[in-house]
CSV table of C-alpha atoms and ligand atoms in Angstrom, one decimal:
chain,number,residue,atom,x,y,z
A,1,UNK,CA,0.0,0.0,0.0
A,2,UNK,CA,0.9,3.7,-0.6
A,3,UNK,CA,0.8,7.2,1.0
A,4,UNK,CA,0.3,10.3,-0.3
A,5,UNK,CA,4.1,11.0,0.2
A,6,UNK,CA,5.0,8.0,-1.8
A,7,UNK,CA,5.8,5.8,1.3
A,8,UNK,CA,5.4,2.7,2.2
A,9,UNK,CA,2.7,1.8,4.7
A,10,UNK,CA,1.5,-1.2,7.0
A,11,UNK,CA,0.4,-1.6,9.9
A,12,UNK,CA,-2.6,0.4,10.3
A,13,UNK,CA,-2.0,1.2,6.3
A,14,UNK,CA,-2.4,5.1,7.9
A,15,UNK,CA,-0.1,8.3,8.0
A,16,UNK,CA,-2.4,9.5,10.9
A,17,UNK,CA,-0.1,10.3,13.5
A,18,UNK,CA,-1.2,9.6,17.3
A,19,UNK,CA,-5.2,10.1,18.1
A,20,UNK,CA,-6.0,11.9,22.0
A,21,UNK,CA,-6.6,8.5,23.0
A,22,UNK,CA,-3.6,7.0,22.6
A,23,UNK,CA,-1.4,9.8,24.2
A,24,UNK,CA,-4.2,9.0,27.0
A,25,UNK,CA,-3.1,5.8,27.2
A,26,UNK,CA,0.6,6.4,27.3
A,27,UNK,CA,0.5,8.6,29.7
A,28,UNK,CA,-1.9,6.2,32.0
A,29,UNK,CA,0.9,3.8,31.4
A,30,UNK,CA,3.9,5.6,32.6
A,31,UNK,CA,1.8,6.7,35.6
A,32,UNK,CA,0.3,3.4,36.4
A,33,UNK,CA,3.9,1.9,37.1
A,34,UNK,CA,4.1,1.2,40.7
A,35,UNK,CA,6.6,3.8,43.0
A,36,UNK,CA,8.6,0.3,43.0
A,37,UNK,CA,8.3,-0.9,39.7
A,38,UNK,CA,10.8,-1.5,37.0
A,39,UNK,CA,10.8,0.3,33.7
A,40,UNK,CA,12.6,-0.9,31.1
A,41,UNK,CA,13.9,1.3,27.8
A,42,UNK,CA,15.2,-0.5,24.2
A,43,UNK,CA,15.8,0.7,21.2
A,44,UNK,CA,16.6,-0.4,17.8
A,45,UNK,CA,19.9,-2.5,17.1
A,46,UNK,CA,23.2,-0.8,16.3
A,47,UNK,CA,21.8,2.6,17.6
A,48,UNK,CA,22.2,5.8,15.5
A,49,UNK,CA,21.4,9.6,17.4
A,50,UNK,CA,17.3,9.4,16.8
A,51,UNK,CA,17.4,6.2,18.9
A,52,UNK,CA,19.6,6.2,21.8
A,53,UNK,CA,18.9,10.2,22.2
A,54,UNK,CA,15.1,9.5,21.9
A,55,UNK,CA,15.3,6.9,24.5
A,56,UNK,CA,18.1,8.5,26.9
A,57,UNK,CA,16.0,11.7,27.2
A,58,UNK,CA,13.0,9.9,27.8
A,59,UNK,CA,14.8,8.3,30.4
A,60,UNK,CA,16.3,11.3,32.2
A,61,UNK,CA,12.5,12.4,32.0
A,62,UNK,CA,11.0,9.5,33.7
A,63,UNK,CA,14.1,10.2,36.7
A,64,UNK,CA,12.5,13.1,37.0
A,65,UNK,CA,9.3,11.9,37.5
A,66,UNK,CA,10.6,9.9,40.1
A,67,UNK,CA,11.2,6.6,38.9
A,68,UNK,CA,13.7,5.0,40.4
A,69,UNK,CA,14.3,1.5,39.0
A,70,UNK,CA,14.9,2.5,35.3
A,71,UNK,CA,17.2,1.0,32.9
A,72,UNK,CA,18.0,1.5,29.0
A,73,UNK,CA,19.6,-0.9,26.4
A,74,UNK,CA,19.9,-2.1,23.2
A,75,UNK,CA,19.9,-5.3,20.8
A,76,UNK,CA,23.9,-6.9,20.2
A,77,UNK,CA,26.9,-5.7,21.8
A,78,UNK,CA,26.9,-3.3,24.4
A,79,UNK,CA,29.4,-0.7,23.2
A,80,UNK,CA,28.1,2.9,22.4
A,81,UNK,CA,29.9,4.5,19.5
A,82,UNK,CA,32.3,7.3,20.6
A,83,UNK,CA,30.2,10.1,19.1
A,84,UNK,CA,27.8,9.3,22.0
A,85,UNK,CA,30.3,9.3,24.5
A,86,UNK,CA,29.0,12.5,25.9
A,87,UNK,CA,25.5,12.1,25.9
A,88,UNK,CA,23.6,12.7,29.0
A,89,UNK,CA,21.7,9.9,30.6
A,90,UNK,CA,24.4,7.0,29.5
A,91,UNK,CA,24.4,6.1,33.0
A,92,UNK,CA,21.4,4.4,32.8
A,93,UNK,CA,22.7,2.0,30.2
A,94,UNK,CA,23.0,-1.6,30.5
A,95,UNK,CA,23.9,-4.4,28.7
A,96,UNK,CA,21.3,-6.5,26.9
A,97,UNK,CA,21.7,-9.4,29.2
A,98,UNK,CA,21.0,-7.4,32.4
A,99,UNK,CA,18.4,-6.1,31.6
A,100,UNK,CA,15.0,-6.2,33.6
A,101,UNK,CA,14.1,-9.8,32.6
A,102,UNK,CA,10.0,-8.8,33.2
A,103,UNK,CA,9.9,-5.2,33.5
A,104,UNK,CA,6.6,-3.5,34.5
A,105,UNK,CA,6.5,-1.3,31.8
A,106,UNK,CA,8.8,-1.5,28.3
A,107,UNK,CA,9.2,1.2,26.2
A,108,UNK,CA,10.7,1.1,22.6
A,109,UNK,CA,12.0,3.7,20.6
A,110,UNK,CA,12.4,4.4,16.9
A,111,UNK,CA,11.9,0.6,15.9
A,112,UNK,CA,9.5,0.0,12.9
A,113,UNK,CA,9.2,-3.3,13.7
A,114,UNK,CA,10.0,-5.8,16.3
A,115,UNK,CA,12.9,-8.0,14.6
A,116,UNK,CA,14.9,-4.5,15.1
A,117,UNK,CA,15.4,-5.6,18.8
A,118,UNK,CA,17.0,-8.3,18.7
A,119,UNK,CA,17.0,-11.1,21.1
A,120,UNK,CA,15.2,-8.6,23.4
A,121,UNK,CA,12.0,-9.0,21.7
A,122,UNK,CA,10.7,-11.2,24.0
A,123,UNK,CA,9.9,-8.8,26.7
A,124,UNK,CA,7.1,-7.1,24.2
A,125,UNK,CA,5.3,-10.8,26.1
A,126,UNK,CA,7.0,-10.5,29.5
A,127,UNK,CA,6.6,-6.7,30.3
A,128,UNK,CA,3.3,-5.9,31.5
A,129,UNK,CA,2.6,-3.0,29.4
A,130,UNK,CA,4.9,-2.5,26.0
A,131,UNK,CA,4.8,1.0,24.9
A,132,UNK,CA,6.3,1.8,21.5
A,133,UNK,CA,7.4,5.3,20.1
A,134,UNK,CA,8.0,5.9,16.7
A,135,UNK,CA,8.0,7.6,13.1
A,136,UNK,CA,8.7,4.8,10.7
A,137,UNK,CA,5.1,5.0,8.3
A,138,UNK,CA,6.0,0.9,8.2
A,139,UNK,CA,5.9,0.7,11.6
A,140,UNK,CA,4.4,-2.4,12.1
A,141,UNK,CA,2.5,-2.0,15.5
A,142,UNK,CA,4.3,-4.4,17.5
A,143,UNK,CA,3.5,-3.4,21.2
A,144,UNK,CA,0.6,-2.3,23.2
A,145,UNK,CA,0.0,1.0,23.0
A,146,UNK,CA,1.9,2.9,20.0
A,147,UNK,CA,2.7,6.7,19.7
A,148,UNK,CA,3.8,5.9,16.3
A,149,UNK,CA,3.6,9.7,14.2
A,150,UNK,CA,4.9,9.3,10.3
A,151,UNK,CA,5.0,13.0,10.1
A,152,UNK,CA,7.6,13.3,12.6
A,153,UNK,CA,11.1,14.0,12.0
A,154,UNK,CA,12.6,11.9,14.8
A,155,UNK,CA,11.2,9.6,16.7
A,156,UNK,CA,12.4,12.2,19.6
A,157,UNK,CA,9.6,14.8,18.3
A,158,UNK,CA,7.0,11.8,19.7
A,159,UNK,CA,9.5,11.8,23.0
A,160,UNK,CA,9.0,15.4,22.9
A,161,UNK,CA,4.8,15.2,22.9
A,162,UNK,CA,5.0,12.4,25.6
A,163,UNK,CA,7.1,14.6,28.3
A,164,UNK,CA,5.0,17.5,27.6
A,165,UNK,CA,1.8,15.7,28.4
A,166,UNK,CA,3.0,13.6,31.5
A,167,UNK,CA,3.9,17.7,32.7
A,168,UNK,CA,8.1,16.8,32.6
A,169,UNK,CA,9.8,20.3,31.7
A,170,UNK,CA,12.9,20.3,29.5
A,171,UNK,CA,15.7,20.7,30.9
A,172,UNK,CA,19.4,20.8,29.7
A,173,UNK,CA,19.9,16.9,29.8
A,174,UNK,CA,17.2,15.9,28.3
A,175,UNK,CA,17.6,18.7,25.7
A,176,UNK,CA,21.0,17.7,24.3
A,177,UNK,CA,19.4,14.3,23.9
A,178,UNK,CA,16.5,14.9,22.0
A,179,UNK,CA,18.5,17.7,20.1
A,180,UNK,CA,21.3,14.8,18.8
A,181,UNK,CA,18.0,13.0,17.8
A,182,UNK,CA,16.3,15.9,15.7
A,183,UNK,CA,19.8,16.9,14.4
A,184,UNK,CA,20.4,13.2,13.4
A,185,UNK,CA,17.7,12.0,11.9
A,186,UNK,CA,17.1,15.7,9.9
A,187,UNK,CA,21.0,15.6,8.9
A,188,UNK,CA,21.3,19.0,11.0
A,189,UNK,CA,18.0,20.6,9.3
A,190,UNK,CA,18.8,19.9,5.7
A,191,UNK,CA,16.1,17.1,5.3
A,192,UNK,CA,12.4,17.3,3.8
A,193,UNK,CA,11.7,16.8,7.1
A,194,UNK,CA,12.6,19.9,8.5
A,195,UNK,CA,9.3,21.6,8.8
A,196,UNK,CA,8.5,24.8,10.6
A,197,UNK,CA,7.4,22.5,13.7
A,198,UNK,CA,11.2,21.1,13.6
A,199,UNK,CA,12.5,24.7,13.9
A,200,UNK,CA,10.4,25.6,16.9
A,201,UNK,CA,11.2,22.4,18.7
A,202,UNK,CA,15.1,23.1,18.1
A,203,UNK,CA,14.2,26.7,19.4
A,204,UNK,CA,12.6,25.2,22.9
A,205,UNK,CA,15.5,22.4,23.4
A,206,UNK,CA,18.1,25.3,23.0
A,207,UNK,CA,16.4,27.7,25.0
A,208,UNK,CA,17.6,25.5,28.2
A,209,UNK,CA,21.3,26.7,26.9
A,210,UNK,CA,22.5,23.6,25.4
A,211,UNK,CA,25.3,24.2,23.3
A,212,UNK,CA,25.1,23.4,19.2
A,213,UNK,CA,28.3,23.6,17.9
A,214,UNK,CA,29.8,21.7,20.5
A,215,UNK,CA,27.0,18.6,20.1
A,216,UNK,CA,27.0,18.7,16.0
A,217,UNK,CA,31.1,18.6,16.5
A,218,UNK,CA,31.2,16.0,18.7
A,219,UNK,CA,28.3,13.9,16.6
A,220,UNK,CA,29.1,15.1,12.8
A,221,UNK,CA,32.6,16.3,12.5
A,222,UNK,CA,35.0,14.1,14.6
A,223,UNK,CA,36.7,11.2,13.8
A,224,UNK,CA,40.4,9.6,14.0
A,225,UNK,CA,42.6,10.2,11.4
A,226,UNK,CA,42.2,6.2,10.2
A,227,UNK,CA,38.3,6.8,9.5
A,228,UNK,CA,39.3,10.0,7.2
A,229,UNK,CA,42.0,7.4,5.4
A,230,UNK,CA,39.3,5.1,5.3
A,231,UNK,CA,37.0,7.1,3.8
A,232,UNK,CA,39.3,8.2,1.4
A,233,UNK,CA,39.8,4.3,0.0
A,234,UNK,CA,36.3,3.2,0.5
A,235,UNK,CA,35.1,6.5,-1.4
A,236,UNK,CA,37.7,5.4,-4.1
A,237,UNK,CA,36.2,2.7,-5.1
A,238,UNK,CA,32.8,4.0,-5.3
A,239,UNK,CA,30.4,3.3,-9.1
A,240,UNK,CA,28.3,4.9,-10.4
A,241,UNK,CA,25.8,3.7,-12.4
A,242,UNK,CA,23.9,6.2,-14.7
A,243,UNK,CA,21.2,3.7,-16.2
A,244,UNK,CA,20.4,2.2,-12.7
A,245,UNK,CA,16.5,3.1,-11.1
A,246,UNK,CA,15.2,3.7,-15.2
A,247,UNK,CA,18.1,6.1,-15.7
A,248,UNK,CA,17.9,8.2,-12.1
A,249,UNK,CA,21.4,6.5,-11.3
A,250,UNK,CA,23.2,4.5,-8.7
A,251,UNK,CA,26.0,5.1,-7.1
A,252,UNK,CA,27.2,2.5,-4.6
A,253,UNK,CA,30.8,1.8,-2.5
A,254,UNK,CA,31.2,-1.3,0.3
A,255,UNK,CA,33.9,-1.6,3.1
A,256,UNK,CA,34.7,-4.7,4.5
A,257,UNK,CA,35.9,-5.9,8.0
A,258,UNK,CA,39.5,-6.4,6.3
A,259,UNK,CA,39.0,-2.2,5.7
A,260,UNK,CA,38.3,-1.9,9.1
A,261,UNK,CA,40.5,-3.6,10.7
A,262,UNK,CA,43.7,-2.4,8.5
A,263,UNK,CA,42.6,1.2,9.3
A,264,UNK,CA,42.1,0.0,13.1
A,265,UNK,CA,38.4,1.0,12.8
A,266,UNK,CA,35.7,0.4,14.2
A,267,UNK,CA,32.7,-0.3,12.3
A,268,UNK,CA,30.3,2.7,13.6
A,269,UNK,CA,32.7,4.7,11.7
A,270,UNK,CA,31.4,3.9,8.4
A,271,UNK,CA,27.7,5.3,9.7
A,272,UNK,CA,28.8,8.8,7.9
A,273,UNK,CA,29.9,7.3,4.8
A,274,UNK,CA,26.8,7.5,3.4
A,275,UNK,CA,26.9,11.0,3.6
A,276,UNK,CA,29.8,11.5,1.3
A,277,UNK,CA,28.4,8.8,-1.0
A,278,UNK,CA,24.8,10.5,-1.3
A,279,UNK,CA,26.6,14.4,-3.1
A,280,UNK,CA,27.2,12.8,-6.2
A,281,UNK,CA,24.7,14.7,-8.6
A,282,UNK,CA,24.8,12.2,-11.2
A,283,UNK,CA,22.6,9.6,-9.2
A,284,UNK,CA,19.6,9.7,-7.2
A,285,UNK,CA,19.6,6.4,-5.1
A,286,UNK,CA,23.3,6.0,-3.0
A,287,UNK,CA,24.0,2.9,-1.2
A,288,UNK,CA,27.1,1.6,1.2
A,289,UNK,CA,27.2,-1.7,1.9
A,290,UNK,CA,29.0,-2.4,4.9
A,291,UNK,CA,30.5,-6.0,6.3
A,292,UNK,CA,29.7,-6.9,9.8
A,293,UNK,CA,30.3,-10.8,9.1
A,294,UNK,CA,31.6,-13.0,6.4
A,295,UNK,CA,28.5,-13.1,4.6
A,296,UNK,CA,26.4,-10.4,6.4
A,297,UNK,CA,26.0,-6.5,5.2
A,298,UNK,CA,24.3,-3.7,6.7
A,299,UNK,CA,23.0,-1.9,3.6
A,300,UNK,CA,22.6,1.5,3.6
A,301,UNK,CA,20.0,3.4,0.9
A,302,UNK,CA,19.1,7.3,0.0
A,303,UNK,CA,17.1,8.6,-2.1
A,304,UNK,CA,16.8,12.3,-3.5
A,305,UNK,CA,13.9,12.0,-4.1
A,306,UNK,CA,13.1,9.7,-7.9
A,307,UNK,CA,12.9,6.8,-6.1
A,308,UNK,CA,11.3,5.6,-3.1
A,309,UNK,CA,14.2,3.5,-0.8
A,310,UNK,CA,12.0,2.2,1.8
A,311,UNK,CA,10.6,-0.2,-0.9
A,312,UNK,CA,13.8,-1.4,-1.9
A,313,UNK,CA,14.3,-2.1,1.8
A,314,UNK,CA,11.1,-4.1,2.8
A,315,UNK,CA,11.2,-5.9,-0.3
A,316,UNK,CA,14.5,-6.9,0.9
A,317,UNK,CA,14.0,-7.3,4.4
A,318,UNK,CA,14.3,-4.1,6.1
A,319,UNK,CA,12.6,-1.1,6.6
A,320,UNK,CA,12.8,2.8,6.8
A,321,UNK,CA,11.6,5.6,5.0
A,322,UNK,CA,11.1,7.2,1.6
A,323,UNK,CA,14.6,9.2,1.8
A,324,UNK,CA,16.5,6.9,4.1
A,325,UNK,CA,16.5,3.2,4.2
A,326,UNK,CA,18.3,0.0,5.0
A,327,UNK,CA,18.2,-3.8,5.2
A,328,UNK,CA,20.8,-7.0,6.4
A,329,UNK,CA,22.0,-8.2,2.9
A,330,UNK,CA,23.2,-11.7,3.2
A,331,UNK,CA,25.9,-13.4,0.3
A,332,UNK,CA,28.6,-11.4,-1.7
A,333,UNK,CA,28.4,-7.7,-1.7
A,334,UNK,CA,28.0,-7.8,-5.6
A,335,UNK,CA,25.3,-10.4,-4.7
A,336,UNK,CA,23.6,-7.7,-2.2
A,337,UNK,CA,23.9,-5.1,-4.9
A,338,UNK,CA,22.3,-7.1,-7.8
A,339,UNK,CA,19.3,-7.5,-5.6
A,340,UNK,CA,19.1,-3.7,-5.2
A,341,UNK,CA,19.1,-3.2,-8.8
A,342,UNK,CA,16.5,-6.0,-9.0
A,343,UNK,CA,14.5,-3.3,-7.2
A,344,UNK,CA,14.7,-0.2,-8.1
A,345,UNK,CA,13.1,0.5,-11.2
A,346,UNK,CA,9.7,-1.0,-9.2
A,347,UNK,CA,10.6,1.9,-6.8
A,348,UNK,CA,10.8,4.9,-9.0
A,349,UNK,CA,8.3,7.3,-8.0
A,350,UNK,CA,9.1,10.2,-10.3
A,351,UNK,CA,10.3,13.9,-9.4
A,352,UNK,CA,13.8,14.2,-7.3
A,353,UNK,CA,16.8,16.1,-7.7
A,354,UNK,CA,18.0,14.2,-11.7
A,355,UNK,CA,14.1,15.6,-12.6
A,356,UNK,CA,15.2,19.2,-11.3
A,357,UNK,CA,18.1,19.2,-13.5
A,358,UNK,CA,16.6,17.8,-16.6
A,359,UNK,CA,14.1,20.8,-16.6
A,360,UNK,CA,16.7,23.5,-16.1
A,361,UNK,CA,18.6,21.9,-19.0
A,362,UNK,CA,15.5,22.3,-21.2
A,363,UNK,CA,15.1,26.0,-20.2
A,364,UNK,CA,15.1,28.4,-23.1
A,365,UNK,CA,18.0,30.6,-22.8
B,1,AMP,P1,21.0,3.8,8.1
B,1,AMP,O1,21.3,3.7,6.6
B,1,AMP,O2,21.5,2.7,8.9
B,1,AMP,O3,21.2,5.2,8.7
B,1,AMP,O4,19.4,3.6,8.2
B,1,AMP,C1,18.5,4.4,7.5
B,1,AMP,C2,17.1,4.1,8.0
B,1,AMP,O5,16.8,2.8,7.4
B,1,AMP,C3,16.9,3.9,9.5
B,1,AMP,O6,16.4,5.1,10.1
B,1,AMP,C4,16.0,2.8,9.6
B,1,AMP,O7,14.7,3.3,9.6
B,1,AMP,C5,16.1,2.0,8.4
B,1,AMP,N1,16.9,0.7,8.5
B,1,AMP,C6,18.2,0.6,8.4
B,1,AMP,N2,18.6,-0.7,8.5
B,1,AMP,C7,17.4,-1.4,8.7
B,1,AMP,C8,17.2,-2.8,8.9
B,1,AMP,N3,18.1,-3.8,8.9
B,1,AMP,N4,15.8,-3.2,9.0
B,1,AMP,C9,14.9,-2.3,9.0
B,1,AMP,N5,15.1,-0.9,8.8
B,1,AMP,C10,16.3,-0.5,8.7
B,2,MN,MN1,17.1,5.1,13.9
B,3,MN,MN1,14.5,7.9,13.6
């Protein structure tokens, strides 16, 4: 099924965001947990900025509300990549296997469906309520009670709603959390998404004096000298192909864990290669496909708009949205990328950046 905006829906097979009734029942939720009871946070495997800074400040939020038994983790190994390493709110981290085995409450954040949890999908069934917040349109309404908005930038927006109503005021920890989460998942306001609604949330998280250039620095624009040599191979190898998605263009590039390791990387370094990858003007879909076992890739897919990447990804496996999108490839990387091709032209949605250009070559001088 379809949306207006070209995206892929399920679930409900809706682009409504949250009705007054079920912000009434999240809010009963978090305030039905006993003074004693345990809350337990997740989100989605290998964590990016929308997901552990939508979670984390929804954490430091519920400390304020007073809950004391409160932990947060996520799927695989625990190891938080270094651009986190200043976050506020890590404290409440623990490892996967720790975690509350039957928490009272369990709250997931920017998963679109429940295979992004990992092995800790099972305590959807042993928590007594599972609360899931959200943006993904394919969000697949895994939980209980779901705050799930598709019109959302970040998942961290719906965090933002949520505080507001259980009467939690911002303050400069939570903030910087939910800012790295707008400021991710936008890429720093550059996005479609960044609607006059982002703006004025941005405007009320730095009104409690967090500072921006320090955060975006930390999370955008620092990283050893062996990632920028890295970059600088992995970028080298790069194709482009100008027929791919019915002649909207591909360009693609893979690292694999040999790249890594003679660089002495480690793999969440190759999260901002995409972002390189995604400039070249002669393609609208960009893709990195990136090792994490022998025949395992995380594939990464963005669109400027021709082509919508979130089908590509379910009908591969995965998930995301109409701009952003990945999926676990399994085989050869050629393999993985032959299956992307498979896909695209069935995803071309018309309009985008290539379209732009082909009309401003036509102009009449
Ligand atoms: P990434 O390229 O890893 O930054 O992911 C872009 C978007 O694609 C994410 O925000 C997710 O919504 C989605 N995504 C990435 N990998 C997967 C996956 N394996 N399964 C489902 N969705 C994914
Ligand atoms: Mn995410
Ligand atoms: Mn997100």
């Amino acid at each position: 099924m379809t949306g207006p905006a070209g995206t892929v829906l399920s679930g409900t097979g809706s682009d409504a965001g949250p009705t007054g009734a079920d912000w009434a029942a999240a809010v009963d939720a978090v305030r039905q947990v006993p003074a004693d009871g345990r809350v337990l946070l997740i989100c989605h495997v290998n964590p990016d900025g929308d997901a552990l800074g939508s979670m984390l400040g929804f954490g430091l939020g519920l400390r304020r509300l007073g809950v004391r038994r409160l932990q947060a983790t996520f799927p695989g190994p625990p190891e938080v990549p270094e651009p986190f390493h200043g976050l506020p709110g890590l404290d409440l981290l623990v490892p996967a296997s720790e975690a509350y085995p039957d928490p009272d409450l369990v709250v997931c954040f920017d998963a679109a469906s429940a295979s992004r949890l990992g092995d800790l999908v099972d305590r959807l069934a042993t928590a007594g309520t599972a609360l899931v917040l959200d943006h993904h349109a394919s969000n697949t309404r895994f939980g209980g009670i779901h705050l799930v908005d598709p019109a959302a930038a970040a998942t961290s927006v719906v965090v933002e709603g949520l505080l507001d109503r259980l009467g939690v005021p911002l303050d400069a920890g939570i903030a910087e959390c939910l800012y790295v989460a707008l400021t991710t998942d936008t890429g720093s306001f550059r996005f479609e998404a960044t609607t006059p609604a982002v703006h004025e949330m941005a405007a009320r998280l730095l009104a409690t004096g967090i500072r921006p250039g320090d955060i975006s620095r930390r999370i955008f624009d620092h990283r050893p000298f062996g990632a920028v040599r890295l970059f600088g191979e992995v970028l080298g190898r790069a194709r482009l192909e100008p027929s791919a998605a019915g002649g909207r263009g591909l360009v693609w590039t893979y690292a694999t864990l040999d790249d890594l390791a003679r660089h002495g990387q480690r793999p969440y370094v190759l999260e901002a290669l995409i972002d390189s990858v995604r400039c070249t003007a002669e393609a609208d879909v960009s893709c990195v496909v990136k090792q994490v076992a022998a025949e395992e890739w995380a594939v990464s897919l963005r669109s400027k708009g021709a082509v919508d990447v979130s089908r590509v990804a379910v009908a591969l496996g995965g998930g995301g949205h109409r701009f952003a999108a990945g999926f676990t490839g399994r085989g050869t990387a050629d393999e993985v990328v032959e299956r992307i091709r498979g896909q695209l032209d069935d995803a071309v949605i018309g309009g985008g950046d290539q379209e732009d250009q082909r009309r401003v070559s036509v102009f009449p001088r």
